[in-house]
Structures are given as C-alpha cells and as structure tokens.
Tab-separated table of N, CA and C in Angstrom:
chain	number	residue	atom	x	y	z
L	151	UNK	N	-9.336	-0.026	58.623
L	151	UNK	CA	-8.659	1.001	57.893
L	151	UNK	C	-7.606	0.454	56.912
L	152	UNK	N	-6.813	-0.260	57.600
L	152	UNK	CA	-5.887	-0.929	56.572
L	152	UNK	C	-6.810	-1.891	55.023
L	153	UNK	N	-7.960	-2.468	55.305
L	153	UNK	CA	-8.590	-3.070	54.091
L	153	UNK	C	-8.875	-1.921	53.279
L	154	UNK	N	-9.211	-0.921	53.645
L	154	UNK	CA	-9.361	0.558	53.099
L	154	UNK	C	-8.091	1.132	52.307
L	155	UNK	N	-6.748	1.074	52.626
L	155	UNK	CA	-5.886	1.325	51.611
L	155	UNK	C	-5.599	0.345	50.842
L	156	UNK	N	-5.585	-0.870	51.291
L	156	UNK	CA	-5.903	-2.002	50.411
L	156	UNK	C	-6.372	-1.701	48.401
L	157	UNK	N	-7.649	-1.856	49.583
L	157	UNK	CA	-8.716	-1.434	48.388
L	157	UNK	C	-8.656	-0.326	47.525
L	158	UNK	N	-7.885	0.754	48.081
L	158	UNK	CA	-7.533	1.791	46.711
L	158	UNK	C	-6.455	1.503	46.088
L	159	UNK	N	-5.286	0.893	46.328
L	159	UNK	CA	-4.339	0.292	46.145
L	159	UNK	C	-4.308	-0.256	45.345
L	160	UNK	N	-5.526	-1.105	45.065
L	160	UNK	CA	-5.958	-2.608	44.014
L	160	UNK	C	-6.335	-1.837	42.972
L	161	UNK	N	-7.554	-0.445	43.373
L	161	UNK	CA	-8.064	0.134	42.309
L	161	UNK	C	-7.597	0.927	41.435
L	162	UNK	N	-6.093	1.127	41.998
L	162	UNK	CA	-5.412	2.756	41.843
L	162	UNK	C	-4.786	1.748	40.556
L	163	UNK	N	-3.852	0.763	41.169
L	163	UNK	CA	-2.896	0.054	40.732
L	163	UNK	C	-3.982	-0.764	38.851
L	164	UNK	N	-4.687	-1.005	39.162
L	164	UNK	CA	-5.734	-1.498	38.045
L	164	UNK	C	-6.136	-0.484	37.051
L	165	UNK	N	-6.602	0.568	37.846
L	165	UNK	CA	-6.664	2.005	36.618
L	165	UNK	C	-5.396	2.346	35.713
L	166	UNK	N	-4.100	2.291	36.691
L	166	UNK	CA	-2.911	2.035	35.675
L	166	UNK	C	-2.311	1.930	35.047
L	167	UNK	N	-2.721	-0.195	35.385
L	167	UNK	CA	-2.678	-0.567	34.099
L	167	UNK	C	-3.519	-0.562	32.870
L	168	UNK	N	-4.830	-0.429	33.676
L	168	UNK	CA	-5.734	-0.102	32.558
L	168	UNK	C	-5.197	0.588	31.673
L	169	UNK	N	-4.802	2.064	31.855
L	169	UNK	CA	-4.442	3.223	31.266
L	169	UNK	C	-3.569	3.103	30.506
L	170	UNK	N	-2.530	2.465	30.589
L	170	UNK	CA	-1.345	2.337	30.108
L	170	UNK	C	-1.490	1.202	29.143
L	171	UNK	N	-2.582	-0.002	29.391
L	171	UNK	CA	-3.336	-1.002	28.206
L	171	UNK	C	-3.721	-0.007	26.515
L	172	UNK	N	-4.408	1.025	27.187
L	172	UNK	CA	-4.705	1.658	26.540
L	172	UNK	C	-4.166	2.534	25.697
L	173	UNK	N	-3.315	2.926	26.216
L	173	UNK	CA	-2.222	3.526	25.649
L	173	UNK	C	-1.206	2.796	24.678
L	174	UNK	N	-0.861	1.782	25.178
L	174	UNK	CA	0.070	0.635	24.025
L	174	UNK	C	-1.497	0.655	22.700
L	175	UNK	N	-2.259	0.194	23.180
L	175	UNK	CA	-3.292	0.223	22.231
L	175	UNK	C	-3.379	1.623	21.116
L	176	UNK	N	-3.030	2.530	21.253
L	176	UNK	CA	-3.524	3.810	20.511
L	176	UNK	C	-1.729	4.242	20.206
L	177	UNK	N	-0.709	3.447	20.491
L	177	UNK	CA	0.923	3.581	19.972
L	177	UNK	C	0.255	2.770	18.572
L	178	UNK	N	-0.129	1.859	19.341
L	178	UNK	CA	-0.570	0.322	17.844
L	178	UNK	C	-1.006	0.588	16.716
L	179	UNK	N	-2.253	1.154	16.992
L	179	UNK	CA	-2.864	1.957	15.718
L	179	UNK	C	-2.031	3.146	15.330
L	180	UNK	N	-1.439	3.786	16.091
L	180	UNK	CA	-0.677	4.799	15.362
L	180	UNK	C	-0.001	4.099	14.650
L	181	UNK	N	0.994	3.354	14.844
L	181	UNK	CA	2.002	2.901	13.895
L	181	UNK	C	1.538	2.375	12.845
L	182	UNK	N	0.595	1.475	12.830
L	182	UNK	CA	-0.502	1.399	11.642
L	182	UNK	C	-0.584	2.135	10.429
L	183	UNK	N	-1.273	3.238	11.429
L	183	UNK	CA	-1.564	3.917	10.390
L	183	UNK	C	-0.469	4.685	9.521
L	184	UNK	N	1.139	4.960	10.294
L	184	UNK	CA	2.412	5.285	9.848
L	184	UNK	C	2.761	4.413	8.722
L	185	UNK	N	2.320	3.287	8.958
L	185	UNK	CA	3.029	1.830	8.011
L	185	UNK	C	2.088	2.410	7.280
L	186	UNK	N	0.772	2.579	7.192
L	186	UNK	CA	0.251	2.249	5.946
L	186	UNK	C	0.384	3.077	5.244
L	187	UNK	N	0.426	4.296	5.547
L	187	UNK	CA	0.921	5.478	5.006
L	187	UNK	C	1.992	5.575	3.859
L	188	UNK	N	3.349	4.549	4.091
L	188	UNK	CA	4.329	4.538	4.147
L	188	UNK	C	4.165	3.713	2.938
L	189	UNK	N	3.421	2.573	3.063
L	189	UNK	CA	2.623	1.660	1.837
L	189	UNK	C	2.055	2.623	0.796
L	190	UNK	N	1.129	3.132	1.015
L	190	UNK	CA	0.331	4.117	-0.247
L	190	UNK	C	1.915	4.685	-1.002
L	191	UNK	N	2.738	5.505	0.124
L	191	UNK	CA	3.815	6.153	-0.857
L	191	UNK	C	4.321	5.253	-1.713
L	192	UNK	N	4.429	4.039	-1.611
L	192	UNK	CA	5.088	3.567	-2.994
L	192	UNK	C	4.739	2.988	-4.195
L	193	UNK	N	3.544	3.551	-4.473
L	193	UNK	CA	2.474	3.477	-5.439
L	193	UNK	C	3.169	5.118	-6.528
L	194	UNK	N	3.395	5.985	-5.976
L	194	UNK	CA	4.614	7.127	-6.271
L	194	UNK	C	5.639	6.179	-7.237
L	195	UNK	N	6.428	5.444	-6.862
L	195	UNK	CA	7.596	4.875	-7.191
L	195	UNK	C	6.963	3.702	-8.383
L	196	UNK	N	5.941	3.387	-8.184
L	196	UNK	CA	5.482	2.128	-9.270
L	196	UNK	C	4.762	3.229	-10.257
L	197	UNK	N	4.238	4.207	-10.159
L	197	UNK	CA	4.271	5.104	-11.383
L	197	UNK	C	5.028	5.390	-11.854
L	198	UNK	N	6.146	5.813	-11.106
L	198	UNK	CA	7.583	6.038	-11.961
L	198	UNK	C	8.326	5.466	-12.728
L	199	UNK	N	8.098	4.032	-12.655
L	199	UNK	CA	8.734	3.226	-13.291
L	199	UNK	C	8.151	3.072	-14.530
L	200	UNK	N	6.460	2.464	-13.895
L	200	UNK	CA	5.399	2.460	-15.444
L	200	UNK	C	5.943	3.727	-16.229
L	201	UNK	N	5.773	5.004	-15.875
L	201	UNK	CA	6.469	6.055	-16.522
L	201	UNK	C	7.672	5.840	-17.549
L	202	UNK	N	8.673	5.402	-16.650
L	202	UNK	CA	10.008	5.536	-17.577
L	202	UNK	C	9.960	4.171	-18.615
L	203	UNK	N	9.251	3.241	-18.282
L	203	UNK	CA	8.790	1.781	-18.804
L	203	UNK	C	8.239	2.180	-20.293
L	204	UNK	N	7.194	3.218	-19.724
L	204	UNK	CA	6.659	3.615	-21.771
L	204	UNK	C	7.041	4.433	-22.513
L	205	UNK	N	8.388	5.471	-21.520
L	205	UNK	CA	9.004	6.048	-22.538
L	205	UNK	C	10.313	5.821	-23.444
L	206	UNK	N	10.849	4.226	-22.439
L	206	UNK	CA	11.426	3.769	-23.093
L	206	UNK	C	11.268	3.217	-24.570
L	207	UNK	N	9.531	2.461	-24.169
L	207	UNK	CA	9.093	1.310	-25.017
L	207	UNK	C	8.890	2.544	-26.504
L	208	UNK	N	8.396	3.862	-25.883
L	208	UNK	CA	7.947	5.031	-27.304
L	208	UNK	C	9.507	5.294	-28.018
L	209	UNK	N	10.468	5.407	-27.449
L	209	UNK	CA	11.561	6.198	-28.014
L	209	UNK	C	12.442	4.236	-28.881
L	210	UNK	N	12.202	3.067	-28.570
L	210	UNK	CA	12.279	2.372	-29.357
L	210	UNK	C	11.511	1.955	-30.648
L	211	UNK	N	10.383	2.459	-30.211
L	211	UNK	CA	9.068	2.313	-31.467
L	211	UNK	C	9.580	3.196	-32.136
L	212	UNK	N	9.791	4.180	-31.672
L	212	UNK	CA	10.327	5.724	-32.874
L	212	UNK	C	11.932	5.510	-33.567
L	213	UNK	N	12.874	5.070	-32.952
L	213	UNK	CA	13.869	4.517	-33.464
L	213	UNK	C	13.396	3.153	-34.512
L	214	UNK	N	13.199	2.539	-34.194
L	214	UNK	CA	12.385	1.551	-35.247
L	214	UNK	C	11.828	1.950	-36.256
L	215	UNK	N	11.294	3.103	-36.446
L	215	UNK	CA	10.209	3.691	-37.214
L	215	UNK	C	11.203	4.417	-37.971
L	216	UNK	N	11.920	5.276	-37.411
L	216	UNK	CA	12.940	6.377	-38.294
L	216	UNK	C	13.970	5.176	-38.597
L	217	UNK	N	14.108	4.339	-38.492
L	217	UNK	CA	15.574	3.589	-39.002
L	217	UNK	C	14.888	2.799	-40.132
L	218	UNK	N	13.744	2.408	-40.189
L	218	UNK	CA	13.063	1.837	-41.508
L	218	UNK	C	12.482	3.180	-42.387
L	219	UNK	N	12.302	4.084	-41.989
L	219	UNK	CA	11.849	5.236	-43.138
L	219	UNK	C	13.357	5.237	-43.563
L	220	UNK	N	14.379	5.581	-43.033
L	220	UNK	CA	15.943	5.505	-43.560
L	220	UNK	C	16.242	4.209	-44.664
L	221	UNK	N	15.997	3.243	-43.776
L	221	UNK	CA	16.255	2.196	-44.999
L	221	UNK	C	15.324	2.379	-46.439
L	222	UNK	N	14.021	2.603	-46.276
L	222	UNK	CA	13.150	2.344	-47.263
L	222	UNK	C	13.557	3.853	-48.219
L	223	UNK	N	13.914	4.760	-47.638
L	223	UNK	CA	14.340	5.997	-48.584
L	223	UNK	C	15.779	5.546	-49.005
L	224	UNK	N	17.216	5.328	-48.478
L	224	UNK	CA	18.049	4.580	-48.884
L	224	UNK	C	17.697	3.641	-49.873
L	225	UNK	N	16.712	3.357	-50.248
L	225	UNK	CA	16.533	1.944	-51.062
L	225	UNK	C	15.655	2.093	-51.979
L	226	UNK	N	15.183	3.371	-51.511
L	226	UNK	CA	14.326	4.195	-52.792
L	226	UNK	C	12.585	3.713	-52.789
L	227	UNK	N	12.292	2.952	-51.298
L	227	UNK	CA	11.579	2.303	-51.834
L	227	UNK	C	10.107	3.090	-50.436
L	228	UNK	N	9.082	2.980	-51.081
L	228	UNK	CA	7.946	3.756	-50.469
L	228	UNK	C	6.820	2.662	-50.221
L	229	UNK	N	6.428	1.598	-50.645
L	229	UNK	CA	5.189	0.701	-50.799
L	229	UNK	C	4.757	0.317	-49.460
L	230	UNK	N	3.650	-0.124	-49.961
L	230	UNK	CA	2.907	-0.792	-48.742
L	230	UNK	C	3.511	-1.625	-47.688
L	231	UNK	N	4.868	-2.207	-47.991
L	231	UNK	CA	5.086	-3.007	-46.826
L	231	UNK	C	5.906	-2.118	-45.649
L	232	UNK	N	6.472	-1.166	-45.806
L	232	UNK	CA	7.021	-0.159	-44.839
L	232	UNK	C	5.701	0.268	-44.307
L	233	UNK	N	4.535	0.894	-45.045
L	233	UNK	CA	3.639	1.387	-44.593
L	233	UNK	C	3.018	0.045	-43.213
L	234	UNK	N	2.874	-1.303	-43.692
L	234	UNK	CA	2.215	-2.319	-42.718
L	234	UNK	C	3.294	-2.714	-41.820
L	235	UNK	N	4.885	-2.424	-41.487
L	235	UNK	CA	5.570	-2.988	-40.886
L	235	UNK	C	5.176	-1.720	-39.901
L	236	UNK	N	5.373	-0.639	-39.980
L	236	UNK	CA	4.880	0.715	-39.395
L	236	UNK	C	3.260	0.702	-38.371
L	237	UNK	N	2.442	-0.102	-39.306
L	237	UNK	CA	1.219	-0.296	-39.023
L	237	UNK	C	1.038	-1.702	-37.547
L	238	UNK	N	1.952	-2.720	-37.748
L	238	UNK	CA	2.203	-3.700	-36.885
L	238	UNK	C	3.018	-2.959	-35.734
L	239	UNK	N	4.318	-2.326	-35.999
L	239	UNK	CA	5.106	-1.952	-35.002
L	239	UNK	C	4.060	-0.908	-33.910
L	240	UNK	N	2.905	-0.117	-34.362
L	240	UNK	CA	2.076	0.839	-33.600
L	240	UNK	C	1.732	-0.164	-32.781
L	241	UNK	N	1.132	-1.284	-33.633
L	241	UNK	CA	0.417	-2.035	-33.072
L	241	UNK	C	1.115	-2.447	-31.529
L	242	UNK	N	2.148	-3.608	-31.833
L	242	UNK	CA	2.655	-3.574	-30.712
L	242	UNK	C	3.224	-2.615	-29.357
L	243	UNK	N	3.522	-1.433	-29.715
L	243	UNK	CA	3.588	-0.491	-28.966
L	243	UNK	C	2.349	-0.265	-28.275
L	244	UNK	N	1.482	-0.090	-28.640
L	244	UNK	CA	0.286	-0.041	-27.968
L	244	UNK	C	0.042	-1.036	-26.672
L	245	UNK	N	-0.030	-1.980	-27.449
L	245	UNK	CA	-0.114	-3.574	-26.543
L	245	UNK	C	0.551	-3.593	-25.285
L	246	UNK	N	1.814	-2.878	-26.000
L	246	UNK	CA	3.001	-3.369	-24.546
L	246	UNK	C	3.117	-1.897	-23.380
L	247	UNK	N	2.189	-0.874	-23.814
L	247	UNK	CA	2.006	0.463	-23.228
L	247	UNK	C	0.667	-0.444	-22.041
L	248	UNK	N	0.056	-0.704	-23.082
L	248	UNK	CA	-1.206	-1.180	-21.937
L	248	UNK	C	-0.880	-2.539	-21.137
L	249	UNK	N	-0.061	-3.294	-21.283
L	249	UNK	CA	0.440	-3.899	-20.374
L	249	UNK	C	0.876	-3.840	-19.285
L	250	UNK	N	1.859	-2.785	-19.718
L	250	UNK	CA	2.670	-1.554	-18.850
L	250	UNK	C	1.762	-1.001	-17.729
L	251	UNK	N	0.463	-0.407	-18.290
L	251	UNK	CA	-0.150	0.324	-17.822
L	251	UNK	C	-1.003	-0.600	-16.671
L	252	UNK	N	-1.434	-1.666	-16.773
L	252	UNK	CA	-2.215	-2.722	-16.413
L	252	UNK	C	-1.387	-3.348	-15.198
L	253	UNK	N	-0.219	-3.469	-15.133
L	253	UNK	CA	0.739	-3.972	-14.004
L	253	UNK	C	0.753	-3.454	-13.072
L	254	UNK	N	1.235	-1.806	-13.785
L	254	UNK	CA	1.245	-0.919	-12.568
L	254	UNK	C	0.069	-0.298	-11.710
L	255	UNK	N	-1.353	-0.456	-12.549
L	255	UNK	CA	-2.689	-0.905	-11.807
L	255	UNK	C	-2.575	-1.707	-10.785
L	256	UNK	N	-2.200	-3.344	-11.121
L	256	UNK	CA	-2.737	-3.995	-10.536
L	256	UNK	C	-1.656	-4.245	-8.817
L	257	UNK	N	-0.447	-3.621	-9.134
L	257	UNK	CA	0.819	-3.101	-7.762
L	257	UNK	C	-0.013	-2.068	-7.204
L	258	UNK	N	-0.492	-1.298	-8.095
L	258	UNK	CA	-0.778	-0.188	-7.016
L	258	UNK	C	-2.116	-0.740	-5.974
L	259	UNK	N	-2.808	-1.399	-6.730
L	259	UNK	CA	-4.412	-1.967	-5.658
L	259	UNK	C	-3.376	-2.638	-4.963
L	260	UNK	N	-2.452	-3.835	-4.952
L	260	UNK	CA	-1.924	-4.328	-3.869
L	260	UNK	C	-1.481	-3.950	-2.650
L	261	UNK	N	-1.210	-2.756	-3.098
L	261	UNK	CA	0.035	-1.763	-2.557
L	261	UNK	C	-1.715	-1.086	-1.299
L	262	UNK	N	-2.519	-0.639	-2.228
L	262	UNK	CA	-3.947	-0.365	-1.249
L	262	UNK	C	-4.492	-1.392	-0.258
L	263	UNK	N	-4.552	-2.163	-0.901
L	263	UNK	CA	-4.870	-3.562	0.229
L	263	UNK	C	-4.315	-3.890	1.290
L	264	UNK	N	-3.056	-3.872	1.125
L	264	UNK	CA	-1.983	-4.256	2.262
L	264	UNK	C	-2.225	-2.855	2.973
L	265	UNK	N	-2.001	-1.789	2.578
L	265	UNK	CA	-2.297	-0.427	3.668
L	265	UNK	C	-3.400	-0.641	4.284
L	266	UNK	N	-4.821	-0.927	3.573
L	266	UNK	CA	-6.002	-0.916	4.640
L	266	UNK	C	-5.591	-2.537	4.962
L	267	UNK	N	-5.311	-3.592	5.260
L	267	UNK	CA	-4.687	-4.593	5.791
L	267	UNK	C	-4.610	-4.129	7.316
L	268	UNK	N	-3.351	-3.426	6.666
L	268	UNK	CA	-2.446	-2.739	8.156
L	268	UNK	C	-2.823	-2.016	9.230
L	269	UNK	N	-3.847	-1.116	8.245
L	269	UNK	CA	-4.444	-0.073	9.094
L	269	UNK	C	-5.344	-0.907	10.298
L	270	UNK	N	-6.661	-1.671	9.744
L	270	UNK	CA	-7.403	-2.866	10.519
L	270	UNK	C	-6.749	-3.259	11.134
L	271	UNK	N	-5.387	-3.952	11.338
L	271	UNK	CA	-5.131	-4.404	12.196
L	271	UNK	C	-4.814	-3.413	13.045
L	272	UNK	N	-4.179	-2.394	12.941
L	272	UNK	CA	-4.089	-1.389	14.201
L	272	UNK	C	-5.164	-1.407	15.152
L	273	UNK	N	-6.609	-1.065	14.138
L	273	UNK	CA	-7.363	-1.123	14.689
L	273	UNK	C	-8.306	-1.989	16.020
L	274	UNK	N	-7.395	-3.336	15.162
L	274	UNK	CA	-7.616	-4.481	16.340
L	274	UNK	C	-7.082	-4.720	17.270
L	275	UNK	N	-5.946	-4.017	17.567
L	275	UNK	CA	-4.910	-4.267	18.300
L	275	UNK	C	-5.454	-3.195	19.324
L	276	UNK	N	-6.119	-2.067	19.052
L	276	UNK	CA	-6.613	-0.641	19.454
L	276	UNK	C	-7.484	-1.768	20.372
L	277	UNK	N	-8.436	-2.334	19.676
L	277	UNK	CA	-10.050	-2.528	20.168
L	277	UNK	C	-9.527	-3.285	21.544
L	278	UNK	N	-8.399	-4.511	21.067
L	278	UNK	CA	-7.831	-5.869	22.131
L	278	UNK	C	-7.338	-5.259	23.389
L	279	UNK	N	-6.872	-4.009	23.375
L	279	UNK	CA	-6.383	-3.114	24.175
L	279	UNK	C	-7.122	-2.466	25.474
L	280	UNK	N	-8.341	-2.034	24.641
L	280	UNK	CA	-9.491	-1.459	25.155
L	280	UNK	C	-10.109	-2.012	25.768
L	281	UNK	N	-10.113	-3.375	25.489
L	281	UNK	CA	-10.947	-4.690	26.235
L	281	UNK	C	-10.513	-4.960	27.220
L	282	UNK	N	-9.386	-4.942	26.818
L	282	UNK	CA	-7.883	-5.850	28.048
L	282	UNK	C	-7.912	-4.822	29.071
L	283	UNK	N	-8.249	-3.099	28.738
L	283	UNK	CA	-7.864	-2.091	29.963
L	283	UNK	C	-9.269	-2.345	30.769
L	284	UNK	N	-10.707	-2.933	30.123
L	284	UNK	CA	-11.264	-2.706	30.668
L	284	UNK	C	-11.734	-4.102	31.360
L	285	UNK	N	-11.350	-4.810	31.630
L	285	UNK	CA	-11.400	-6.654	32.443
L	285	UNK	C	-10.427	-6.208	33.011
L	286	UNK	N	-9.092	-5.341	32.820
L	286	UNK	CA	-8.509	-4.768	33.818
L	286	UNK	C	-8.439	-3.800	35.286
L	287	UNK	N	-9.597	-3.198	34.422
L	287	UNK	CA	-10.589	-2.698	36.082
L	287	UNK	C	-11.566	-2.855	36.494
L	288	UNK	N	-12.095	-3.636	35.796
L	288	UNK	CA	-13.349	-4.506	36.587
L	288	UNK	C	-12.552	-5.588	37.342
L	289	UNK	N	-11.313	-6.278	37.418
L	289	UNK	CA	-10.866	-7.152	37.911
L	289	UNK	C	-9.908	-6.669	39.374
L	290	UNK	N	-9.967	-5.505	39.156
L	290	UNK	CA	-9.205	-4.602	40.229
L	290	UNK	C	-10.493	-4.220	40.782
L	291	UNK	N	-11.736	-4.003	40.493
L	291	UNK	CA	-12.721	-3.511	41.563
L	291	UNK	C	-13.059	-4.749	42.080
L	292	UNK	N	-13.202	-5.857	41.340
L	292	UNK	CA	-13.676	-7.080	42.169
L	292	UNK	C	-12.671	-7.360	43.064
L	293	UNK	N	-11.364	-7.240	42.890
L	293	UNK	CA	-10.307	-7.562	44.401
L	293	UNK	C	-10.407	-6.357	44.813
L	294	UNK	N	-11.141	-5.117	44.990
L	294	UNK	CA	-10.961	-4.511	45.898
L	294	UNK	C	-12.756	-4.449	46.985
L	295	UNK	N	-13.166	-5.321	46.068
L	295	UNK	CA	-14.447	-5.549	46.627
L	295	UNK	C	-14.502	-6.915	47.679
L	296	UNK	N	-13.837	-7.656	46.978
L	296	UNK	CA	-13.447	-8.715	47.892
L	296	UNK	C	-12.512	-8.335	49.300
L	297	UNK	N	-11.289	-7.817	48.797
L	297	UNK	CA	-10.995	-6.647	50.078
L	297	UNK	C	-11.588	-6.421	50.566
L	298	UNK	N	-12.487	-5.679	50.540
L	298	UNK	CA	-13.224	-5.074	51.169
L	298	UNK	C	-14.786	-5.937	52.057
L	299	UNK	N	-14.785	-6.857	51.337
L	299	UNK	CA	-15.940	-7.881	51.982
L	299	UNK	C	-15.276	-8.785	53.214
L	300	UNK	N	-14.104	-9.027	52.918
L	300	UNK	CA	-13.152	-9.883	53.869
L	300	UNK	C	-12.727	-9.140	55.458
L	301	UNK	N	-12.903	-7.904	55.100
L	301	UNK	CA	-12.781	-7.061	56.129
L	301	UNK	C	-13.733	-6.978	57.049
C-alpha cells in the first residue's frame, strides 16, 4: 500500500510540474507576442518622422523658390537661368523626398523582422516547454513504475 501512494505521489507531483512547464511556456510566447507587437508600433513613429522629414525638405524648396522669384523680379530679370535653377532645385527635392521615403522603408522591414524574430522565438520557447512538460511525465510514470515494480 505504501508503494501505492508512492506511486501517485511521483505521478501527481510530475503532472505538476509538467503543467506548470507548460504554462511558463505559453507566459513565453505571450510576451512575445506583446514585444512584438510593441515592435510593429514603432513603424507609427518612423512614419512620422519620414513625414515631418519631407515637409520640412518641401517648405525649404518653396522658400528657395519664392526667394529667387523675389530676387529675379527685384532685378527685373525673367530668363532661362531662374527658370533651370528652379528646374535643378525640383530636381533635388525629389531625390531627397525619395531618399526620405526609401529609409523609412527600409526601418520599417527591420522593425518587421525583428517582430516576427521575436514572435518565433516565443514560439520556441512554447515548443521547449511542451517537450520539457512532456519527458516530465513520462519520467514521473517511469519512477512510479519502477515504484511500483520494486514493490
């Protein structure tokens, strides 16, 4: 009788920990998936910036632009080279918009990567868990089998 409480003892005590393996396991992935979450949001904040980044870069192109139509009317003067300094300055505005634009692309995929990164690993930590609860009660039935054979 006594190998008999033994033996539930071993099994009770093994389900447990099993359970509770399991459980740290599925905190793991939760938090995971919290972090990664937490990652995507600041893809929010790197738009914002690209944002205020090209409306800076537009409201200097346009100051540039109105301060040479000023000079060239001050000076009486209309020709082609205001027209091509106008024509270059677009130019560069453009360039440095899609630059702009291209950065904050390539933060935001980072910013994706590292979230599914994070997330996987939850996931692994989930799976290592699951494994661990379950060599955890197969290892509690074999000492309660052995218990029980010794008896």
């Amino acid at each position: 009788m006594p190998w008999q409480l033994a033996a539930a003892i071993a099994v009770g005590s093994g389900i447990a920990a099993s359970e509770q393996q399991k459980a740290g396991g599925a905190a793991a992935r939760t938090q995971s998936r919290l972090q990664a979450a937490e990652i995507r949001k600041q893809r929010f904040a790197i738009q914002e910036v690209a944002l205020q980044n090209q409306q800076q870069r537009l409201e200097q192109f346009e100051d540039l632009v109105n301060t040479n139509e000023a000079f060239a009317g001050f000076m009486g003067r209309s020709d082609r080279s205001i027209s091509a300094l106008k024509k270059r300055e677009a130019t560069k505005y453009s360039t440095d918009v899609r630059r702009i634009q291209a950065q904050a692309s390539r933060e935001i995929k980072k910013l994706s990567t590292q979230a599914r990164v994070e997330e996987q690993r939850g996931d692994v930590q989930k799976k290592i868990a699951d494994y661990n609860a379950k060599a955890t009660l197969i290892s509690s039935v074999g000492s309660a089998a052995m218990i029980y054979g010794s008896s």
